[in-house]
Amino acid sequence: MIRTVIVIAGLASTAACATITQGSDDTVTVTTQPPGAVCEIKQGAATVAFINPTPGSMMVPKSKNDLSVVCRKEGFEPAAGTLSSEFQAMTFGNILFGGVIGVAVDAASGAMNDYPPMITLVLQPEAFRSEQERDLFFDTLRNQLDEETDAAIARIRELCKDGPGACERQVEDAQAARLRQIEEIEARRRVARVLSA
């Protein structure tokens, strides 16, 4: 299969704008579950790249503008997500169905206007063949989320140097992000289309 990453012409000309920090680029990889989707990437209002098919990587100039990603694949609902330009050294939480990637912790990283190196979008089937197939899909997402949250909290407790109060707030932020994503998973489960139902 031929993989195409199309970077829109004229993107490099934005490097002189005041919104770009240091004029350097970030490499961002877009993956989807399942792979083989076509994704459009925007920086602010401007389309900067297409990835066809996923997974694929692109170079984007550092900017105060977030990156928005929309991926499509036949037989699946479109998935959209956002990569914040204020990426911190430690993040967790792949995009599930939308929103901003992960939760930012460890503000002492010093990174300015850096995008996360990877975004993963989960493409939900337009319909499931049975309730068991539906539940397996959403249960798998919950298990992945639990694993990522536990790993992130372990990293916070191992690496956080900001004092007990600040470190505990980072743990609480990670736990709150997990709860928000669980709510999204369960809301999607309730309205998912099941062919045999």
Coordinates of C-alpha atoms in Angstrom, one line a residue:
M1 CA 0.0 0.0 0.0
I2 CA 1.3 3.5 -0.9
R3 CA 1.5 5.9 2.1
T4 CA 1.1 9.6 1.2
V5 CA 1.8 12.5 3.5
I6 CA 0.9 15.7 1.7
V7 CA 2.1 18.9 3.3
I8 CA 0.2 21.9 2.0
A9 CA 2.3 24.4 0.0
G10 CA 3.0 27.7 1.7
L11 CA 3.3 26.2 5.2
A12 CA 6.9 27.1 5.4
S13 CA 6.2 30.7 4.8
T14 CA 4.6 31.0 8.2
A15 CA 7.9 30.5 9.9
A16 CA 8.5 34.2 10.1
C17 CA 5.3 35.0 11.9
A18 CA 5.4 36.1 15.5
T19 CA 3.3 33.1 16.6
I20 CA 6.1 30.7 15.7
T21 CA 8.7 30.0 18.4
Q22 CA 12.3 29.7 17.4
G23 CA 11.4 28.8 13.8
S24 CA 11.8 25.1 14.4
D25 CA 9.5 22.2 13.5
D26 CA 7.9 19.3 15.4
T27 CA 7.4 15.9 13.9
V28 CA 3.9 14.5 14.7
T29 CA 2.8 11.0 14.0
V30 CA -0.9 10.2 13.4
T31 CA -2.1 6.7 14.0
T32 CA -5.6 5.3 14.0
Q33 CA -7.3 2.2 15.4
P34 CA -7.8 0.5 13.0
P35 CA -5.1 1.8 10.6
G36 CA -5.7 2.8 7.0
A37 CA -7.6 6.0 7.5
V38 CA -7.3 9.3 5.7
C39 CA -6.6 12.3 8.0
E40 CA -6.7 16.0 7.5
I41 CA -4.5 18.1 9.8
K42 CA -5.1 21.8 10.4
Q43 CA -3.1 24.4 12.3
G44 CA -5.5 27.1 13.3
A45 CA -7.8 27.5 10.3
A46 CA -5.2 26.4 7.7
T47 CA -5.0 22.9 6.4
V48 CA -1.3 21.9 6.7
A49 CA -1.2 18.2 5.8
F50 CA -3.1 15.1 4.7
I51 CA -2.0 11.6 5.8
N52 CA -3.2 8.8 3.5
P53 CA -3.2 6.2 4.9
T54 CA -2.5 6.1 8.6
P55 CA -0.1 5.6 10.3
G56 CA 2.0 8.5 9.0
S57 CA 4.2 11.4 10.2
M58 CA 4.5 15.0 9.2
M59 CA 6.6 18.1 10.0
V60 CA 4.8 21.2 11.3
P61 CA 6.2 24.5 12.5
K62 CA 6.0 25.2 16.2
S63 CA 3.1 27.6 16.8
K64 CA 0.8 28.8 19.5
N65 CA -2.1 27.3 17.4
D66 CA -3.3 23.9 18.3
L67 CA -3.4 21.1 15.6
S68 CA -6.8 19.7 14.8
V69 CA -7.0 16.2 13.2
V70 CA -10.0 14.6 11.5
C71 CA -9.7 11.0 10.3
R72 CA -12.1 9.1 8.1
K73 CA -12.3 5.4 7.0
E74 CA -15.1 3.6 5.2
G75 CA -17.4 1.7 7.6
F76 CA -16.4 3.8 10.6
E77 CA -17.6 7.1 12.1
P78 CA -15.2 10.0 11.6
A79 CA -12.9 10.7 14.6
A80 CA -11.5 14.1 15.5
G81 CA -8.9 15.3 18.1
T82 CA -6.7 18.2 19.0
L83 CA -3.0 18.4 19.8
S84 CA -2.3 21.3 22.2
S85 CA 0.7 23.4 21.3
E86 CA 1.5 23.7 25.0
F87 CA 2.7 20.1 25.2
Q88 CA 4.5 19.2 28.4
A89 CA 7.2 16.6 28.9
M90 CA 4.8 14.0 30.4
T91 CA 1.4 13.3 28.9
F92 CA -0.9 10.4 28.8
G93 CA -4.1 9.4 27.3
N94 CA -4.5 8.8 23.6
I95 CA -7.4 10.5 21.9
L96 CA -10.5 8.3 22.2
F97 CA -13.1 10.1 20.2
G98 CA -12.2 13.7 20.5
G99 CA -10.9 16.5 22.7
V100 CA -7.4 17.4 23.7
I101 CA -4.7 14.7 24.0
G102 CA -4.1 13.4 27.5
V103 CA -3.4 15.5 30.5
A104 CA -0.4 17.7 30.9
V105 CA 1.8 17.1 33.9
D106 CA 5.3 18.1 34.9
A107 CA 5.1 21.8 34.0
A108 CA 8.9 22.1 34.8
S109 CA 9.8 20.6 31.4
G110 CA 10.4 24.1 29.9
A111 CA 9.0 23.1 26.6
M112 CA 7.3 25.9 24.8
N113 CA 4.9 25.4 21.9
D114 CA 5.8 21.8 21.4
Y115 CA 3.2 19.4 20.0
P116 CA 2.9 15.9 21.4
P117 CA 4.9 13.5 19.2
M118 CA 1.9 11.2 18.5
I119 CA -1.8 11.2 18.4
T120 CA -4.0 8.1 18.2
L121 CA -7.6 8.3 17.1
V122 CA -10.0 5.5 17.7
L123 CA -12.4 5.0 14.9
Q124 CA -15.7 3.6 16.1
P125 CA -17.5 1.2 13.7
E126 CA -20.7 2.6 12.2
A127 CA -22.5 -0.5 13.5
F128 CA -21.7 -3.6 15.6
R129 CA -22.8 -7.1 14.6
S130 CA -23.8 -7.9 18.2
E131 CA -24.0 -6.6 21.7
Q132 CA -21.0 -8.8 22.6
E133 CA -18.9 -7.2 19.8
R134 CA -19.9 -3.7 21.0
D135 CA -19.0 -4.5 24.6
L136 CA -15.7 -6.0 23.6
F137 CA -14.8 -2.8 21.7
F138 CA -15.7 -0.4 24.6
D139 CA -14.3 -2.7 27.3
T140 CA -10.9 -2.8 25.4
L141 CA -10.9 1.0 25.4
R142 CA -11.5 1.1 29.1
N143 CA -8.7 -1.4 29.8
Q144 CA -6.3 0.6 27.7
L145 CA -7.3 3.8 29.5
D146 CA -6.8 2.1 32.9
E147 CA -3.3 0.9 31.9
E148 CA -2.3 4.3 30.6
T149 CA -3.6 6.1 33.7
D150 CA -1.8 3.7 36.1
A151 CA 1.5 4.2 34.2
A152 CA 1.1 7.9 34.2
I153 CA 0.5 8.1 37.9
A154 CA 3.5 5.9 38.6
R155 CA 5.7 8.2 36.5
I156 CA 4.3 11.3 38.3
R157 CA 5.2 9.8 41.7
E158 CA 8.6 8.7 40.4
L159 CA 9.7 11.9 38.7
C160 CA 7.7 14.8 40.2
K161 CA 10.0 17.3 42.0
D162 CA 7.5 20.0 42.6
G163 CA 6.7 19.1 46.2
P164 CA 4.0 16.9 47.7
G165 CA 1.1 19.3 47.1
A166 CA 1.9 20.0 43.5
C167 CA 2.6 16.3 42.8
E168 CA -0.6 15.2 44.3
R169 CA -2.5 17.7 42.2
Q170 CA -0.9 16.1 39.1
V171 CA -2.1 12.7 40.3
E172 CA -5.6 14.1 40.8
D173 CA -5.6 15.7 37.3
A174 CA -4.7 12.3 35.8
Q175 CA -7.5 10.6 37.7
A176 CA -10.0 13.3 36.7
A177 CA -9.0 12.9 33.1
R178 CA -9.5 9.2 33.4
L179 CA -13.1 9.7 34.7
R180 CA -13.9 12.1 31.9
Q181 CA -12.8 9.6 29.3
I182 CA -14.7 6.8 31.0
E183 CA -17.8 9.0 30.8
E184 CA -17.2 9.5 27.1
I185 CA -16.7 5.8 26.5
E186 CA -19.9 4.8 28.3
A187 CA -21.9 7.6 26.5
R188 CA -20.7 6.2 23.2
R189 CA -21.5 2.6 24.3
R190 CA -25.1 3.6 25.1
V191 CA -25.9 5.0 21.7
A192 CA -23.8 2.6 19.6
R193 CA -25.8 0.9 16.8
V194 CA -26.1 -2.9 17.1
L195 CA -27.4 -4.7 14.0
S196 CA -28.9 -7.6 15.9
A197 CA -30.7 -5.4 18.3

